[in-house]
Short mmCIF file of C-alpha atoms and ligand atoms in Angstrom, two decimals:
data_model
loop_
_atom_site.label_atom_id
_atom_site.label_comp_id
_atom_site.label_asym_id
_atom_site.label_seq_id
_atom_site.Cartn_x
_atom_site.Cartn_y
_atom_site.Cartn_z
CA MET A 9 80.62 -81.06 201.52
CA SER A 10 82.49 -80.21 198.24
CA VAL A 11 83.39 -76.72 197.03
CA ASP A 12 80.61 -77.11 194.49
CA GLU A 13 77.78 -77.75 197.23
CA HIS A 14 78.92 -74.96 199.35
CA THR A 15 78.89 -72.66 196.27
CA TYR A 16 75.48 -73.67 195.19
CA ALA A 17 73.58 -74.47 198.36
CA PRO A 18 72.42 -70.88 198.86
CA TYR A 19 70.88 -70.61 195.57
CA VAL A 20 69.19 -74.09 195.68
CA LYS A 21 67.58 -73.00 198.81
CA LEU A 22 66.34 -69.82 197.39
CA ALA A 23 64.73 -71.44 194.12
CA GLY A 24 63.20 -74.20 196.41
CA GLY A 25 61.73 -71.17 198.48
CA GLY A 26 60.68 -69.16 195.43
CA ILE A 27 58.92 -72.37 194.05
CA LEU A 28 56.90 -72.63 197.32
CA ILE A 29 56.00 -69.21 197.29
CA PHE A 30 54.70 -69.23 193.75
CA VAL A 31 52.76 -72.52 194.61
CA ALA A 32 51.03 -70.90 197.61
CA LEU A 33 50.08 -67.77 195.47
CA ILE A 34 48.60 -69.65 193.02
CA PHE A 35 46.81 -71.71 195.60
CA VAL A 36 45.45 -68.27 197.30
CA ARG A 37 44.51 -67.12 194.14
CA ARG A 38 42.65 -69.84 192.82
CA ARG A 39 40.94 -70.42 196.36
CA TRP A 40 40.12 -67.15 197.20
CA PHE A 41 40.10 -64.35 194.42
CA SER A 42 38.82 -66.32 191.72
CA SER A 43 35.36 -65.26 190.11
CA ILE A 44 33.91 -68.62 191.05
CA SER A 45 35.41 -68.85 194.71
CA ASP A 46 31.89 -68.26 196.24
CA ILE A 47 31.09 -71.59 194.80
CA PRO A 48 30.73 -74.49 197.33
CA GLY A 49 32.47 -77.93 196.19
CA PRO A 50 35.08 -80.38 197.42
CA PHE A 51 38.17 -78.96 199.15
CA LEU A 52 40.75 -80.22 196.24
CA GLY A 53 38.30 -78.67 193.54
CA SER A 54 38.67 -75.35 194.98
CA PHE A 55 42.52 -74.98 193.85
CA SER A 56 43.39 -77.78 191.17
CA VAL A 57 41.91 -80.63 189.01
CA LEU A 58 43.17 -83.00 191.61
CA TRP A 59 39.30 -83.82 192.75
CA GLN A 60 38.47 -84.87 189.40
CA ILE A 61 41.62 -86.99 188.72
CA VAL A 62 41.33 -88.93 192.45
CA HIS A 63 37.82 -89.77 191.48
CA ALA A 64 38.54 -90.53 187.72
CA LEU A 65 41.23 -93.08 189.53
CA LYS A 66 38.69 -94.32 191.84
CA GLY A 67 36.19 -94.91 189.29
CA HIS A 68 33.22 -93.10 190.62
CA THR A 69 33.22 -89.65 189.69
CA GLU A 70 29.28 -90.15 188.66
CA GLU A 71 28.35 -91.19 192.49
CA GLU A 72 30.59 -88.34 194.18
CA THR A 73 29.21 -85.66 191.80
CA ILE A 74 25.60 -86.58 192.66
CA ALA A 75 26.40 -86.30 196.22
CA GLU A 76 28.18 -83.20 196.17
CA HIS A 77 25.34 -81.60 194.35
CA ARG A 78 22.65 -83.23 196.92
CA LYS A 79 25.15 -81.42 199.38
CA HIS A 80 25.41 -78.07 197.95
CA GLY A 81 22.79 -77.58 195.12
CA ASP A 82 22.94 -76.62 191.54
CA PHE A 83 26.43 -75.27 191.40
CA VAL A 84 29.27 -77.09 192.55
CA ARG A 85 33.11 -75.79 192.05
CA ILE A 86 34.77 -79.41 191.07
CA GLY A 87 37.93 -77.73 189.89
CA TYR A 88 39.58 -74.87 190.13
CA ASN A 89 38.06 -73.36 186.82
CA GLU A 90 35.18 -75.64 186.66
CA VAL A 91 31.61 -75.70 187.62
CA SER A 92 29.54 -78.62 187.54
CA ILE A 93 25.48 -77.39 187.31
CA GLY A 94 22.84 -80.15 188.26
CA HIS A 95 20.13 -78.26 187.30
CA PRO A 96 17.78 -79.69 184.18
CA ASP A 97 17.75 -75.73 182.63
CA ALA A 98 21.67 -76.30 182.02
CA ILE A 99 20.42 -78.28 179.39
CA ASN A 100 19.07 -75.18 177.29
CA GLU A 101 21.46 -72.83 178.68
CA VAL A 102 24.63 -74.68 178.41
CA LEU A 103 24.33 -77.79 176.24
CA LYS A 104 22.11 -76.40 173.78
CA SER A 105 24.10 -73.13 173.30
CA GLN A 106 26.86 -72.39 171.03
CA MET A 107 29.45 -72.03 173.74
CA ASN A 108 32.63 -74.00 172.73
CA LYS A 109 33.60 -77.39 174.09
CA GLY A 110 36.01 -77.62 176.95
CA ASP A 111 39.71 -78.22 175.87
CA TRP A 112 39.40 -81.65 177.70
CA TYR A 113 37.67 -82.96 174.44
CA ARG A 114 40.94 -82.25 172.59
CA ILE A 115 41.84 -85.75 174.18
CA PHE A 116 39.64 -87.58 171.83
CA SER A 117 41.95 -86.97 168.73
CA LEU A 118 42.87 -90.51 167.48
CA PRO A 119 44.49 -92.22 166.02
CA ASP A 120 46.80 -89.27 166.21
CA SER A 121 46.64 -85.26 166.60
CA ARG A 122 46.49 -84.76 162.87
CA TYR A 123 42.84 -86.36 163.27
CA VAL A 124 40.48 -83.99 164.82
CA ASN A 125 37.15 -85.74 164.73
CA GLN A 126 33.83 -84.13 165.43
CA MET A 127 34.18 -85.07 169.17
CA SER A 128 37.41 -83.49 169.69
CA GLU A 129 36.60 -80.45 167.58
CA VAL A 130 36.12 -77.83 170.56
CA ASP A 131 35.49 -74.43 168.78
CA ALA A 132 31.47 -74.43 168.26
CA LYS A 133 31.74 -73.00 164.67
CA ARG A 134 34.24 -75.35 163.26
CA HIS A 135 32.49 -78.10 165.40
CA ILE A 136 29.01 -77.21 163.65
CA THR A 137 30.61 -77.69 160.05
CA LYS A 138 32.17 -80.78 160.69
CA THR A 139 29.05 -82.59 162.06
CA LYS A 140 26.96 -81.05 158.75
CA ASN A 141 29.62 -82.97 156.76
CA VAL A 142 28.84 -86.08 158.20
CA ALA A 143 25.43 -85.88 159.06
CA PRO A 144 24.17 -87.60 156.19
CA GLY A 145 25.95 -91.03 157.09
CA TYR A 146 24.17 -90.89 160.70
CA ALA A 147 20.79 -90.19 159.24
CA PHE A 148 17.96 -92.69 159.94
CA SER A 149 17.30 -92.99 156.20
CA ASN A 150 21.06 -94.20 155.92
CA VAL A 151 21.14 -96.24 158.95
CA ILE A 152 18.13 -97.96 158.24
CA LYS A 153 19.52 -99.64 155.07
CA ALA A 154 22.14 -101.47 157.12
CA GLU A 155 19.24 -103.23 158.90
CA PRO A 156 19.87 -106.57 157.15
CA TYR A 157 23.56 -106.28 158.31
CA VAL A 158 22.69 -105.50 161.62
CA ASP A 159 20.20 -108.94 161.36
CA GLY A 160 23.32 -110.93 160.34
CA ALA A 161 25.36 -109.66 163.34
CA LEU A 162 22.64 -110.72 165.69
CA GLN A 163 22.05 -114.21 163.87
CA VAL A 164 25.92 -114.85 164.68
CA PHE A 165 25.54 -113.59 167.80
CA GLU A 166 22.90 -115.92 168.65
CA ARG A 167 24.58 -118.78 167.18
CA GLN A 168 27.40 -117.93 169.94
CA LEU A 169 25.08 -117.87 172.60
CA ASP A 170 23.89 -121.34 171.33
CA THR A 171 27.21 -122.64 171.56
CA LEU A 172 28.11 -121.49 174.91
CA SER A 173 24.80 -122.57 175.98
CA GLU A 174 25.22 -126.35 174.60
CA ALA A 175 28.67 -126.47 176.23
CA HIS A 176 27.29 -125.22 179.56
CA GLN A 177 29.72 -122.25 179.41
CA PRO A 178 28.90 -118.97 181.12
CA VAL A 179 28.29 -115.71 179.06
CA ASN A 180 30.10 -112.77 179.91
CA PHE A 181 27.47 -110.15 178.62
CA ASP A 182 30.33 -107.17 179.04
CA GLU A 183 32.41 -109.02 176.32
CA TRP A 184 29.84 -110.03 173.74
CA PHE A 185 27.78 -106.89 173.93
CA ASN A 186 31.22 -105.07 173.14
CA TYR A 187 31.60 -107.62 170.43
CA LEU A 188 28.32 -107.25 169.00
CA GLY A 189 28.68 -103.46 169.30
CA PHE A 190 32.04 -103.22 167.57
CA ASP A 191 30.81 -105.84 164.71
CA ILE A 192 27.82 -103.57 164.24
CA MET A 193 29.88 -100.43 163.99
CA GLY A 194 32.31 -101.65 161.43
CA GLU A 195 29.28 -103.23 159.37
CA VAL A 196 27.37 -99.90 159.36
CA THR A 197 30.55 -97.63 159.00
CA PHE A 198 32.53 -99.44 156.21
CA SER A 199 30.75 -102.54 155.32
CA LYS A 200 33.15 -104.84 157.32
CA GLN A 201 33.05 -106.29 160.48
CA PHE A 202 35.97 -106.75 162.82
CA GLY A 203 35.70 -110.35 163.46
CA PHE A 204 34.98 -110.14 167.37
CA LEU A 205 31.45 -112.57 167.13
CA GLU A 206 32.85 -115.05 164.61
CA GLN A 207 36.22 -115.51 166.73
CA GLY A 208 34.16 -114.64 169.91
CA ARG A 209 37.32 -113.46 171.34
CA ASP A 210 38.79 -110.30 171.78
CA ILE A 211 41.02 -109.76 168.89
CA GLY A 212 44.42 -107.87 169.74
CA ASN A 213 42.90 -107.16 172.96
CA ALA A 214 41.42 -104.28 171.55
CA ILE A 215 38.16 -103.97 174.36
CA ALA A 216 40.66 -104.73 177.15
CA ASN A 217 42.83 -101.72 175.97
CA THR A 218 39.71 -99.72 175.47
CA ARG A 219 39.24 -99.74 179.32
CA ALA A 220 42.70 -98.59 180.09
CA LEU A 221 42.40 -95.94 177.26
CA GLY A 222 39.28 -94.71 179.25
CA ILE A 223 41.63 -93.91 182.36
CA TYR A 224 44.14 -92.16 179.88
CA VAL A 225 41.48 -90.03 178.71
CA ALA A 226 39.66 -88.97 181.75
CA ILE A 227 42.78 -87.78 183.02
CA MET A 228 44.87 -86.54 180.39
CA GLY A 229 42.23 -84.64 179.06
CA HIS A 230 43.25 -82.24 181.69
CA PHE A 231 46.63 -82.18 180.29
CA TRP A 232 45.64 -82.07 176.67
CA TRP A 233 48.40 -80.30 175.44
CA ALA A 234 50.71 -83.16 176.58
CA HIS A 235 48.63 -85.70 174.83
CA ASP A 236 50.31 -84.63 171.25
CA TYR A 237 53.63 -86.04 172.71
CA LEU A 238 51.85 -89.39 174.37
CA LEU A 239 49.32 -91.27 172.84
CA ALA A 240 48.32 -88.62 169.79
CA ASN A 241 52.19 -88.53 168.66
CA PRO A 242 52.20 -89.96 165.22
CA LEU A 243 55.52 -91.57 165.89
CA ILE A 244 53.54 -94.04 168.22
CA GLY A 245 51.06 -94.55 165.34
CA TYR A 246 53.60 -94.98 163.26
CA LEU A 247 55.55 -97.79 165.55
CA ASN A 248 52.20 -99.64 165.81
CA LEU A 249 52.11 -98.92 169.75
CA GLN A 250 48.40 -97.62 170.29
CA PRO A 251 46.72 -99.82 172.54
CA THR A 252 43.55 -100.11 170.35
CA MET A 253 45.77 -101.04 167.14
CA HIS A 254 43.64 -103.78 165.73
CA ILE A 255 40.61 -101.46 165.73
CA PHE A 256 42.54 -98.81 164.16
CA ASP A 257 43.99 -101.09 161.31
CA THR A 258 41.04 -102.30 160.49
CA ALA A 259 39.59 -99.08 159.81
CA LEU A 260 42.39 -97.76 157.92
CA ALA A 261 42.59 -100.74 155.97
CA ALA A 262 38.74 -100.34 155.29
CA VAL A 263 39.07 -97.03 154.42
CA ASP A 264 41.76 -97.67 152.29
CA ALA A 265 40.17 -100.43 150.54
CA ARG A 266 37.39 -98.21 149.49
CA SER A 267 39.57 -95.90 147.30
CA LYS A 268 40.15 -98.90 145.13
CA ASN A 269 36.76 -100.25 144.85
CA ASP A 270 33.64 -98.56 143.39
CA LYS A 271 31.33 -101.68 143.84
CA VAL A 272 30.46 -101.04 147.54
CA ARG A 273 27.15 -100.42 149.47
CA LYS A 274 26.01 -97.36 150.62
CA ASP A 275 27.66 -97.25 154.00
CA MET A 276 28.51 -94.34 156.12
CA ILE A 277 31.96 -93.74 154.40
CA GLU A 278 29.99 -93.82 151.20
CA GLU A 279 28.01 -91.20 152.12
CA TRP A 280 30.95 -89.18 153.62
CA ILE A 281 32.99 -89.55 150.19
CA THR A 282 29.89 -88.44 148.53
CA MET A 283 29.57 -85.19 150.79
CA ARG A 284 33.35 -84.61 150.25
CA LYS A 285 33.00 -84.64 146.45
CA LYS A 286 30.06 -82.13 146.77
CA HIS A 287 31.97 -79.75 149.28
CA PRO A 288 35.76 -80.23 148.76
CA ASP A 289 36.17 -76.67 150.01
CA ARG A 290 34.90 -77.52 153.53
CA MET A 291 35.37 -81.00 154.25
CA GLU A 292 39.29 -82.47 154.35
CA GLU A 293 39.81 -86.13 153.06
CA LYS A 294 41.34 -87.08 156.72
CA GLU A 295 38.02 -86.40 158.10
CA ILE A 296 36.72 -89.27 156.78
CA LEU A 297 38.86 -91.58 158.78
CA ALA A 298 38.76 -89.04 161.69
CA ALA A 299 34.96 -89.80 161.47
CA ALA A 300 35.15 -93.49 161.06
CA VAL A 301 37.66 -94.07 164.14
CA ALA A 302 35.45 -91.45 165.99
CA ASN A 303 32.22 -93.95 165.55
CA ILE A 304 34.11 -97.10 166.47
CA GLY A 305 35.56 -95.49 169.47
CA ALA A 306 32.12 -93.74 170.68
CA GLY A 307 29.28 -96.51 169.53
CA ALA A 308 30.45 -99.87 171.09
CA ASP A 309 30.74 -99.90 174.58
CA THR A 310 28.10 -97.27 175.20
CA VAL A 311 25.80 -99.58 173.58
CA SER A 312 27.10 -102.80 175.54
CA ALA A 313 26.65 -100.69 178.62
CA THR A 314 23.11 -99.88 177.83
CA LEU A 315 22.44 -103.82 177.27
CA GLN A 316 24.30 -104.64 180.03
CA ALA A 317 22.33 -102.21 182.36
CA LEU A 318 18.97 -103.34 180.62
CA PHE A 319 19.42 -107.04 181.13
CA TYR A 320 21.17 -106.80 184.60
CA ASN A 321 18.42 -104.99 186.18
CA LEU A 322 15.62 -107.31 184.43
CA LEU A 323 17.47 -110.15 186.36
CA ARG A 324 16.87 -107.93 189.58
CA ASN A 325 13.10 -107.22 188.52
CA GLU A 326 11.14 -110.59 187.80
CA ASP A 327 7.84 -108.69 187.57
CA THR A 328 9.60 -106.34 184.92
CA LEU A 329 10.89 -109.16 182.89
CA LYS A 330 7.54 -110.94 182.95
CA GLN A 331 5.71 -108.17 181.73
CA LEU A 332 8.03 -107.52 178.93
CA ARG A 333 8.10 -111.10 178.11
CA GLU A 334 4.58 -110.97 177.70
CA GLU A 335 4.50 -108.02 175.56
CA ILE A 336 7.21 -109.35 173.17
CA ASP A 337 5.64 -112.91 173.07
CA THR A 338 2.55 -111.63 172.20
CA ALA A 339 3.66 -109.42 169.18
CA ASN A 340 4.88 -112.32 167.13
CA LEU A 341 7.85 -110.63 165.70
CA ALA A 342 10.01 -111.53 162.85
CA GLU A 343 12.93 -114.14 163.28
CA VAL A 344 15.53 -111.24 163.92
CA PRO A 345 12.74 -108.60 165.04
CA THR A 346 12.28 -105.52 162.64
CA HIS A 347 13.38 -101.93 163.97
CA GLU A 348 9.65 -101.17 162.90
CA GLU A 349 8.00 -103.86 165.09
CA THR A 350 10.07 -102.96 168.01
CA GLN A 351 9.21 -99.31 168.13
CA LYS A 352 5.95 -100.30 168.53
CA LEU A 353 6.30 -102.23 171.83
CA LEU A 354 5.79 -99.47 174.16
CA PHE A 355 7.05 -101.18 177.23
CA LEU A 356 10.05 -102.28 175.64
CA GLN A 357 10.84 -98.58 174.75
CA ALA A 358 10.28 -97.80 178.45
CA CYS A 359 12.69 -100.59 179.42
CA ILE A 360 15.42 -98.94 177.20
CA LYS A 361 14.75 -95.30 178.14
CA GLU A 362 15.09 -96.57 181.92
CA ALA A 363 18.19 -98.43 181.13
CA LEU A 364 19.80 -95.19 179.52
CA ARG A 365 18.77 -92.97 182.47
CA ILE A 366 19.82 -95.41 185.68
CA HIS A 367 22.99 -96.31 184.41
CA THR A 368 23.80 -93.79 181.75
CA PRO A 369 26.50 -95.09 179.48
CA VAL A 370 28.23 -91.66 179.27
CA ALA A 371 29.13 -90.53 183.04
CA PHE A 372 31.24 -87.46 182.68
CA GLY A 373 30.47 -83.82 183.05
CA LEU A 374 29.97 -82.58 179.47
CA PRO A 375 32.15 -79.46 179.59
CA ARG A 376 31.36 -76.07 177.91
CA VAL A 377 33.15 -72.91 178.05
CA ALA A 378 32.15 -69.47 179.06
CA PRO A 379 32.47 -67.41 175.96
CA LYS A 380 33.98 -63.73 175.34
CA GLY A 381 32.11 -61.55 177.70
CA GLY A 382 30.89 -64.20 180.18
CA VAL A 383 27.61 -66.05 180.32
CA THR A 384 24.48 -65.74 182.63
CA VAL A 385 23.31 -69.30 183.53
CA LEU A 386 20.31 -69.96 185.98
CA GLY A 387 20.44 -66.15 186.65
CA ARG A 388 24.30 -66.19 187.55
CA HIS A 389 27.07 -64.44 185.88
CA PHE A 390 30.26 -66.79 184.95
CA ASP A 391 33.38 -65.11 183.41
CA GLU A 392 34.87 -65.85 180.20
CA GLY A 393 36.75 -69.08 180.44
CA VAL A 394 35.22 -70.56 183.49
CA ILE A 395 34.32 -74.01 182.42
CA LEU A 396 30.46 -75.08 182.95
CA SER A 397 29.83 -79.14 183.00
CA VAL A 398 26.67 -80.95 183.04
CA ASN A 399 26.95 -84.46 184.18
CA PRO A 400 24.00 -86.62 182.82
CA TRP A 401 24.17 -88.74 185.80
CA VAL A 402 23.28 -85.91 187.97
CA ILE A 403 20.33 -84.99 186.10
CA HIS A 404 18.81 -88.21 185.80
CA ARG A 405 18.72 -88.52 189.08
CA ARG A 406 17.02 -85.40 189.96
CA ARG A 407 13.97 -86.64 192.32
CA GLU A 408 11.60 -83.64 191.41
CA ILE A 409 11.70 -84.66 187.57
CA PHE A 410 12.01 -88.29 187.90
CA GLY A 411 10.18 -89.04 191.05
CA GLU A 412 11.36 -90.17 194.68
CA ASP A 413 12.32 -93.88 193.46
CA ALA A 414 14.79 -92.01 190.89
CA ASP A 415 17.71 -93.84 192.14
CA LEU A 416 15.49 -97.26 191.53
CA PHE A 417 15.07 -99.09 187.99
CA SER A 418 11.60 -98.94 187.21
CA PRO A 419 10.28 -98.71 183.37
CA THR A 420 6.89 -98.15 184.53
CA ARG A 421 7.49 -94.62 185.23
CA TRP A 422 7.61 -93.94 181.27
CA MET A 423 4.13 -95.52 180.74
CA ASP A 424 1.98 -92.45 181.38
CA PRO A 425 2.77 -90.64 177.95
CA ILE A 426 2.25 -86.90 179.73
CA ARG A 427 4.87 -87.54 182.10
CA SER A 428 7.13 -89.35 179.80
CA ARG A 429 7.02 -86.45 177.60
CA GLU A 430 8.05 -84.06 180.48
CA MET A 431 10.81 -86.67 181.90
CA GLU A 432 12.12 -86.84 178.41
CA LYS A 433 13.11 -83.22 178.15
CA SER A 434 15.68 -84.11 180.67
CA LEU A 435 16.75 -87.38 179.46
CA ILE A 436 20.36 -86.38 178.00
CA ALA A 437 21.84 -89.80 177.61
CA PHE A 438 22.75 -88.70 174.29
CA GLY A 439 23.65 -85.32 175.05
CA ALA A 440 22.08 -82.33 173.73
CA GLY A 441 22.78 -79.37 171.39
CA TYR A 442 25.28 -79.26 168.61
CA GLY A 443 27.47 -82.05 170.59
CA GLN A 444 24.63 -84.42 170.78
CA CYS A 445 25.31 -87.91 169.79
CA PRO A 446 24.94 -88.71 165.95
CA GLY A 447 24.68 -92.03 166.44
CA ARG A 448 21.35 -92.30 168.35
CA HIS A 449 19.40 -93.67 165.50
CA LEU A 450 21.81 -96.52 165.27
CA ALA A 451 21.85 -97.20 169.04
CA GLN A 452 18.25 -97.15 169.08
CA MET A 453 17.70 -99.80 166.42
CA GLU A 454 20.57 -102.10 168.12
CA LEU A 455 19.09 -101.53 171.70
CA SER A 456 15.40 -102.30 170.44
CA LYS A 457 16.29 -105.21 168.04
CA THR A 458 18.75 -107.14 170.45
CA THR A 459 16.72 -107.05 173.52
CA ALA A 460 13.30 -107.95 172.06
CA MET A 461 15.22 -110.98 170.33
CA LEU A 462 17.15 -112.02 173.47
CA VAL A 463 14.08 -111.78 175.96
CA ARG A 464 12.25 -113.88 173.67
CA ASP A 465 14.75 -116.55 172.83
CA TYR A 466 16.45 -116.97 176.08
CA GLU A 467 16.11 -117.86 179.71
CA ILE A 468 19.29 -115.51 181.32
CA ARG A 469 20.52 -116.47 185.02
CA GLN A 470 23.25 -115.49 186.52
CA VAL A 471 26.01 -117.93 187.48
CA HIS A 472 25.97 -116.46 191.02
CA LYS A 473 22.47 -115.28 191.75
CA GLY A 474 22.22 -111.97 192.79
CA GLU A 475 26.02 -111.33 192.47
CA CYS A 476 26.48 -107.51 191.95
CA TRP A 477 28.31 -106.24 189.05
CA LYS A 478 31.34 -103.90 188.70
CA PHE A 479 31.98 -100.79 186.91
CA GLU A 480 34.25 -97.61 186.96
CA THR A 481 32.93 -94.30 185.41
CA HIS A 482 35.56 -92.58 183.42
CA PHE A 483 34.30 -91.13 180.30
CA THR A 484 31.78 -93.96 179.97
CA ALA A 485 30.34 -96.41 182.73
CA VAL A 486 31.19 -100.15 181.11
CA PRO A 487 30.20 -102.76 183.86
CA TYR A 488 31.67 -106.17 183.77
CA GLY A 489 32.06 -109.37 186.00
CA TRP A 490 28.37 -110.79 186.21
CA PRO A 491 28.75 -114.02 184.04
CA CYS A 492 25.22 -115.67 183.34
CA TYR A 493 24.11 -119.17 181.93
CA VAL A 494 21.71 -118.88 178.83
CA THR A 495 19.17 -121.47 177.76
CA ARG A 496 17.03 -121.36 174.54
CA ARG A 497 13.43 -121.05 175.50
CA ARG A 498 12.51 -120.46 171.98
CA LYS A 499 13.35 -122.67 168.80
CA PRO A 500 15.02 -121.10 166.18
C1 LIG B 9 23.45 -96.09 173.79
C2 LIG B 9 24.24 -95.74 172.90
C3 LIG B 9 25.12 -93.95 173.01
C4 LIG B 9 24.96 -93.45 174.00
C5 LIG B 9 24.17 -93.22 175.40
C6 LIG B 9 25.76 -91.98 173.41
C7 LIG B 9 25.80 -91.06 173.84
C8 LIG B 9 26.43 -89.95 173.55
C9 LIG B 9 27.18 -88.70 174.16
C10 LIG B 9 26.62 -88.31 175.48
C11 LIG B 9 27.96 -88.11 173.46
C12 LIG B 9 28.25 -86.70 173.84
C13 LIG B 9 27.70 -85.56 173.82
C14 LIG B 9 28.67 -84.40 174.24
O1 LIG B 9 30.01 -84.58 174.11
O2 LIG B 9 28.33 -83.25 174.49
C15 LIG B 9 28.09 -88.80 172.24
C16 LIG B 9 28.84 -88.60 171.15
C17 LIG B 9 29.09 -89.17 170.06
N1 LIG B 9 28.51 -90.24 169.82
FE1 LIG B 9 27.30 -91.38 170.76
N2 LIG B 9 26.35 -92.49 171.98
C18 LIG B 9 26.08 -93.69 171.89
C19 LIG B 9 25.83 -94.54 170.61
C20 LIG B 9 26.75 -94.16 169.48
C21 LIG B 9 26.79 -94.74 167.92
C22 LIG B 9 26.26 -96.13 168.11
C23 LIG B 9 27.59 -94.16 167.83
C24 LIG B 9 27.91 -94.36 166.13
C25 LIG B 9 27.19 -94.63 165.18
C26 LIG B 9 28.06 -92.95 168.21
C27 LIG B 9 28.60 -91.73 167.74
C28 LIG B 9 29.13 -90.86 168.75
C29 LIG B 9 29.77 -89.81 167.93
C30 LIG B 9 30.62 -89.56 166.64
C31 LIG B 9 29.79 -88.55 169.09
C32 LIG B 9 30.70 -87.07 168.86
C33 LIG B 9 29.40 -86.27 168.88
C34 LIG B 9 30.05 -84.55 168.79
O3 LIG B 9 30.94 -84.29 169.16
O4 LIG B 9 29.54 -83.95 167.80
N3 LIG B 9 27.52 -93.07 169.16
N4 LIG B 9 27.33 -89.91 172.36
#
């Protein structure tokens, strides 16, 4: 051993011992002396965020959270400072309150940290202002104007399905529904498709990379402060290293082109530009790009997941498919079914609600933070700063609300209007309160038209009958791995 090592060895040991004692004290304090120490839950959750990280990596946080609630009841401590609430009253008491959103959401500032969109704005007041600024773009009266362009995208989609069918090639709906979702988002947001449908491929690996981004988001949301140095570092954008650069580039180019062109459609961006002209004091210019990017991040794989859930379950429930097809066939719908027509098809709407319930695309606890002075939820007080989260999957599997068969796909549960109204109060696939999904009108249009058109026009069968799909839940639960063959059943 050298002289230096002799000199420093006792100090190194001392520092090591000090760190150990420090970590042990944090463990003891979090585990036994926190204001939520009495709440049951998994061991790792009682002193760290490791339980959430482990299950984000394993990919089934939703199943684990349901199991924990079935074991422990309405409150489960899933993190050293986070309680998951599984009771439907939490919809009103937590999600519909004005509590700030959890810091976890800051991770959604993309393409970089300069762009705080409505999703990543955690302060309730500022969030509500941002929501008001962009609301006209999402209003049903605006979205419906885009219907002809949604129709155009659906026609390209069917043309591509026909080509695959004639070549006897399988259709990977995880890819194709995503192409459809992205191209519709481009049309509606800035009047420009990304080109996924026309090219029939994942341009720039944007969709594959979005999956990788899902894992990053689920884990790094707990360490959001490091996000600024990683993916949200403007240098990464500058060097073109973002994993979904094709998407950002297309959005940037479309927003930029808009400033030089005044002969444009009344799309979302146009609504936002008009809003900014009216309220320059409360809306910054960069909010427009931020909102466009948020849309593209939020509005494609969620729609794809729901469409997949619907078709995957229809293939497993022949009687349900038959009943749906009868309703659609007798309705004598337009070549591309109109939104108005599809809203009258009660069984179709029941199937869509059931798909949103049984395989809810956002499969993550939606976190809110107990405000100054704390808050009482379901009769229990929570200190200021405690994170309270509500996972839609947990609520959607409550048997006393949705029935003993809550774990099964059964659209008929929505056919009794009285029961349906009651269940709808607990259907939070689009969230609830000030953070709820502004894209729900567009999503409803896409889901209704696409399902009606495909069920009417094609026979679909899995390449390997009965093979189970795969999915991992990060923020969203987007399935894959269930290739199908399609054949025309109705001539165009
Ligand atoms: C079936 C399809 C969809 C589902 C299930 C869905 C669900 C959700 C949920 C659960 C949230 C978050 C609520 C929260 O954090 O508390 C959300 C937020 C959001 N969604 Fe959707 N969404 C869908 C489609 C869309 C579409 C098509 C768009 C764009 C037009 C969109 C844009 C957004 C945006 C911008 C946010 C952030 C809202 C905010 O934080 O205020 N979504 N969505």
